[in-house]
Tab-separated table of C-alpha atoms in Angstrom:
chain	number	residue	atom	x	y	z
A	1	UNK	CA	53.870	49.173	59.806
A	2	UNK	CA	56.674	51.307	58.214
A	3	UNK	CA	60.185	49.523	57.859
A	4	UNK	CA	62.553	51.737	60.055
A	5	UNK	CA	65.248	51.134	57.466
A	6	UNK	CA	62.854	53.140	55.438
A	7	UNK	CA	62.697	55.920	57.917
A	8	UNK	CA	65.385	58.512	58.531
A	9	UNK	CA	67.831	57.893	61.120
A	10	UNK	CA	66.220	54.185	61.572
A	11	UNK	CA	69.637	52.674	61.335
A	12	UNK	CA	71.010	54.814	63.837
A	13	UNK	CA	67.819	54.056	66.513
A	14	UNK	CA	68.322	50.357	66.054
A	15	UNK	CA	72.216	50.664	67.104
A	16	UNK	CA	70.672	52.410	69.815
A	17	UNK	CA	68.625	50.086	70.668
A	18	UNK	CA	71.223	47.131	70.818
A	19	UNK	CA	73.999	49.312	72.718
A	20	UNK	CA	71.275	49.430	75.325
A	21	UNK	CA	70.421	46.077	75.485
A	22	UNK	CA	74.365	45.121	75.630
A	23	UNK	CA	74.930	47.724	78.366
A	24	UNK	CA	71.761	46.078	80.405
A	25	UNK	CA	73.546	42.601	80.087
A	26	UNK	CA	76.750	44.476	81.274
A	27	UNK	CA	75.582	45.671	84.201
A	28	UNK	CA	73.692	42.474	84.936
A	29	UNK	CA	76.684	40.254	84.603
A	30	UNK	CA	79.079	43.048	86.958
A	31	UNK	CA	76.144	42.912	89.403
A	32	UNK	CA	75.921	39.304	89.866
A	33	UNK	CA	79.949	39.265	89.742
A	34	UNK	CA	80.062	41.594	93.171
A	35	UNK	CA	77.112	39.287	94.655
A	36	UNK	CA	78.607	36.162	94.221
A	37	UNK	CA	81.705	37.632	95.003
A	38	UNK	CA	80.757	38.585	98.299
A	39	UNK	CA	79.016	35.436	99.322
A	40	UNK	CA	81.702	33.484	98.286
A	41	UNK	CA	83.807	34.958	100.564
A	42	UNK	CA	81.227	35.135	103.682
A	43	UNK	CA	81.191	31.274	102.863
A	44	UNK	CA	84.660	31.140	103.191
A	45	UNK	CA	84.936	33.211	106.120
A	46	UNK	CA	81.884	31.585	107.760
A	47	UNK	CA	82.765	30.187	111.464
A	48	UNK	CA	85.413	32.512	111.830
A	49	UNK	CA	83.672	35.921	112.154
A	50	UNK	CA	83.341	36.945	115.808
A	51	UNK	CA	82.312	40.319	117.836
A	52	UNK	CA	85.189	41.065	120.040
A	53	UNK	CA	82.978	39.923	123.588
A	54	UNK	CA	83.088	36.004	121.628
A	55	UNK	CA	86.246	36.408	119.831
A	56	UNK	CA	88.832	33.706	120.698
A	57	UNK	CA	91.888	34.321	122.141
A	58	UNK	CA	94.923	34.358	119.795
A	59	UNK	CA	98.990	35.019	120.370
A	60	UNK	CA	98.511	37.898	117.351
A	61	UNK	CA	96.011	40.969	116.702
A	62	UNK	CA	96.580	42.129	113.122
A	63	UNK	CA	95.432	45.768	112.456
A	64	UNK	CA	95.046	46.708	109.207
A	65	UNK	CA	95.429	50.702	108.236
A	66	UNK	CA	93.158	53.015	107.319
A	67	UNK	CA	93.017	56.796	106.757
A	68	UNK	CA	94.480	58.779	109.457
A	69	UNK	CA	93.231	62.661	109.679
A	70	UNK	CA	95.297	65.483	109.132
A	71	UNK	CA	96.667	66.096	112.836
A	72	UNK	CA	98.311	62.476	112.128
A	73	UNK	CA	95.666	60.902	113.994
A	74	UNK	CA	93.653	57.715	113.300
A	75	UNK	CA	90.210	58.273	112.208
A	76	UNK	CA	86.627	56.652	113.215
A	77	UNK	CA	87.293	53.443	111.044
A	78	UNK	CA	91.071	53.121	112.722
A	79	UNK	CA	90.223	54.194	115.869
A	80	UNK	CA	87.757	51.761	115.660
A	81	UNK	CA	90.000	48.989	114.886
A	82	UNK	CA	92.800	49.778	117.541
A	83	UNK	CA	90.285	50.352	120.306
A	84	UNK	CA	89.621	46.209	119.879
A	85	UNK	CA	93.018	45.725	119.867
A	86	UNK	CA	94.054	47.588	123.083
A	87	UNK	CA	90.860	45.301	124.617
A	88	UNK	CA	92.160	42.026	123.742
A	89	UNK	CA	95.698	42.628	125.124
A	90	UNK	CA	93.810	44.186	128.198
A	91	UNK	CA	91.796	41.033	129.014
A	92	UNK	CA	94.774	38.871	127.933
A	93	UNK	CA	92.882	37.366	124.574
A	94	UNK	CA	96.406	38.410	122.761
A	95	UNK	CA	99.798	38.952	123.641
A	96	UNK	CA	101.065	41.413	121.197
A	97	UNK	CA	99.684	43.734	118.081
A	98	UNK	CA	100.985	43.967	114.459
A	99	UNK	CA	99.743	47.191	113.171
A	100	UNK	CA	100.267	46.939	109.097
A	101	UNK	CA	99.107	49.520	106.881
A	102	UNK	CA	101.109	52.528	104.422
A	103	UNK	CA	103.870	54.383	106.401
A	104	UNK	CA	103.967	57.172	103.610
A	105	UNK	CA	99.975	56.819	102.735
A	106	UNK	CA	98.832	59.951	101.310
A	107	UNK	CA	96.691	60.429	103.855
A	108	UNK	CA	100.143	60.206	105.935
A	109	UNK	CA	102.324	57.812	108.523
A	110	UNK	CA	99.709	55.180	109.093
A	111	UNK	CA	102.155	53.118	111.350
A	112	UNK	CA	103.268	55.925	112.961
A	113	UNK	CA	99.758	56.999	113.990
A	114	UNK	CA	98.259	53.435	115.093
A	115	UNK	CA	101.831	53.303	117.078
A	116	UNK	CA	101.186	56.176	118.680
A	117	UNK	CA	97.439	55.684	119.892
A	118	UNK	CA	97.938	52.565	121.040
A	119	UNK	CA	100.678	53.824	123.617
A	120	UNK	CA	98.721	56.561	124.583
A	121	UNK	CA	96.315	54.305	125.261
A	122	UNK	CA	98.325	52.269	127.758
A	123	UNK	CA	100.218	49.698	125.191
A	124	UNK	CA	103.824	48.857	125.805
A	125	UNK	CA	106.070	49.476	122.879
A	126	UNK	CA	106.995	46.181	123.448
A	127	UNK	CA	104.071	44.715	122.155
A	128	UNK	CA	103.686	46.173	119.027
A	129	UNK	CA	105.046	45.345	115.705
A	130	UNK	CA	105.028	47.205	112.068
A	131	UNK	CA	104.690	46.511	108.842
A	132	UNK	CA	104.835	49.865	107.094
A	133	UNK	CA	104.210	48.162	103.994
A	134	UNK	CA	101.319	46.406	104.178
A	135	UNK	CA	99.603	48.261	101.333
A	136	UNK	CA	96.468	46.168	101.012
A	137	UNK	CA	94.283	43.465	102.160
A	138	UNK	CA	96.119	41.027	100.673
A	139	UNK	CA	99.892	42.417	101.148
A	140	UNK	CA	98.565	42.591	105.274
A	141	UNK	CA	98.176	38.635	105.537
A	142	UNK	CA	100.891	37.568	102.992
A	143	UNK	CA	103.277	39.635	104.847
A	144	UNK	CA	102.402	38.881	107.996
A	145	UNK	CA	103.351	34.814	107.286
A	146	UNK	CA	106.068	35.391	105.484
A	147	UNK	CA	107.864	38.469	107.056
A	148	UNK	CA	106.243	37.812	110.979
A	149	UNK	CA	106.028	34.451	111.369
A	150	UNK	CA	102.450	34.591	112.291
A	151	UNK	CA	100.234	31.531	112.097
A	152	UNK	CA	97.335	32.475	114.029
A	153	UNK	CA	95.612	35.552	114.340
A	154	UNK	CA	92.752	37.777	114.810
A	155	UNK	CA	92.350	40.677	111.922
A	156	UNK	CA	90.144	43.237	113.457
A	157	UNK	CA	87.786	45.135	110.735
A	158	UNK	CA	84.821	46.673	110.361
A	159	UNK	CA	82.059	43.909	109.223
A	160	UNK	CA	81.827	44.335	105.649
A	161	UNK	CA	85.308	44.256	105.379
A	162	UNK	CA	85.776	41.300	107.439
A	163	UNK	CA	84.978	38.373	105.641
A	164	UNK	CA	87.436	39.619	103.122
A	165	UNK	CA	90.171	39.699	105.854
A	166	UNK	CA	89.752	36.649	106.906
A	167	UNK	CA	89.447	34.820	103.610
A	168	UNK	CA	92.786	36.174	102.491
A	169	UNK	CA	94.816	35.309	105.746
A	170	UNK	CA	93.586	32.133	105.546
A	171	UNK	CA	94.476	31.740	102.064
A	172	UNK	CA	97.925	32.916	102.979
A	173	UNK	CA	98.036	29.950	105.355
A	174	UNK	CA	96.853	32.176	108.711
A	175	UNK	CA	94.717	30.386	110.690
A	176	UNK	CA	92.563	33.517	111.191
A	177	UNK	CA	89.070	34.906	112.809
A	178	UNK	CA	88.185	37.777	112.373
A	179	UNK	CA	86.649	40.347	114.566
A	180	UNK	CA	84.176	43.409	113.514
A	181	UNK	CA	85.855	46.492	114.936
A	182	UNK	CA	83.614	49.471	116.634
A	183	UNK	CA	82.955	52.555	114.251
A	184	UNK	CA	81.684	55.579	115.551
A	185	UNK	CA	81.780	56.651	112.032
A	186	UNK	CA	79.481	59.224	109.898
A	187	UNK	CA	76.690	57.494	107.465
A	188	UNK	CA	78.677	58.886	104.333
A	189	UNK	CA	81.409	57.020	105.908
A	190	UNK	CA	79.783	54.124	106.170
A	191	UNK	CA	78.069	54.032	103.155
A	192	UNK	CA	81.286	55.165	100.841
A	193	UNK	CA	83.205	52.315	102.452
A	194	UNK	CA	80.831	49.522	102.095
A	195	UNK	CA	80.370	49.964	98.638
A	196	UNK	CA	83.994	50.029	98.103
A	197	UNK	CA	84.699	46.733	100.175
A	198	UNK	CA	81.704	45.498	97.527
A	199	UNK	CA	83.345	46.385	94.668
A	200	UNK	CA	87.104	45.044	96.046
A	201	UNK	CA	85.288	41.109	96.698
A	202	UNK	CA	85.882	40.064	93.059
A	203	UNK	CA	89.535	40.568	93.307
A	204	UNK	CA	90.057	38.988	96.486
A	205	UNK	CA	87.997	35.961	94.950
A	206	UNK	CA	89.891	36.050	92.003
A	207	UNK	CA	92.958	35.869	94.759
A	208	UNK	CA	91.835	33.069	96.397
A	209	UNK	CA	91.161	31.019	92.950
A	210	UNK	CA	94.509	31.934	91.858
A	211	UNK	CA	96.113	30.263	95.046
């Protein structure tokens, strides 16, 4: 058999060759990153992940923002999120609301529009706190200790983004459930945000390590 050093452009196949083998071991070792990722933090969040019918009740319901549309108002995954919310305080599961998210988001005010649906649903002012700067996951629960006080809570999601929730409250030293919020939401929706919350495990885990 010919000698591919002997062969035109042989040199140039064999780098070939080995850049694809070292991007296959790439993407192997990210893929198995995001799994493990992900159950790690199921396994940390295992026990406290409840629909909102078995949810226990707590003093606190965190919300955490999400997109609002361009009349100001929340979208499918928010609405979906408040909607609990306004149910626990209903049945008396929760006495008051902290709604934390971006108050200049680029999407807009997301305080100002979970605010407002939640009194126009029926909420008194009273009962509802802000954090306009809760500009992640993590920023959410850390603030809400050290800013609010809080020390037990439900964070109200959508389920892939739940176990994520919880395991960072509870790192921040919130003794927190969490709850899987309602989403009448489009399948691109869906799909475009559970690969995100995917991709966003390894940093929370990395988070929790770090503690």
């Amino acid at each position: 058999m010919a000698d591919d050093r002997k062969l035109p452009g042989g040199a140039g196949k064999r780098w070939a060759r080995r850049l694809l083998g070292v991007a296959a071991v790439a993407a192997t070792g990210l893929v198995l990153v995001v799994v493990g990722s992900n159950v790690r933090l199921r396994m940390v969040s295992s026990g406290h992940r409840f629909s909102p019918e078995a949810a226990p009740a707590v003093p606190v319901v965190i919300v955490p923002g999400a997109k609002v549309g361009p009349d100001g108002a929340p979208m499918a995954y928010l609405r979906g999120r408040l909607d609990v919310a306004i149910e626990f305080l209903a049945a008396g599961k929760a006495r008051e609301i902290l709604v934390s998210g971006d108050a200049a988001g680029t999407s807009g005010d997301e305080i100002a529009s979970m605010t407002k649906y939640l009194v126009d649903h029926g909420v008194d002012p009273a009962l509802v706190r802000s954090d306009g700067e809760g500009l992640s996951t993590r920023a959410t629960c850390e603030r809400a200790k050290r800013l609010f006080g809080i020390d037990r809570a439900i964070i109200v999601s959508q389920y892939r983004h739940v176990p994520r929730a919880v395991a960072l409250c509870r790192a921040e030293g919130i003794d927190a459930d969490g709850v899987t919020a309602y989403c009448d939401c489009r399948r691109t929706t869906l799909i475009r945000n559970n690969i995100r919350e995917w991709l966003a495990a390894p940093k929370a885990v990395v988070a929790l390590i770090g503690r």
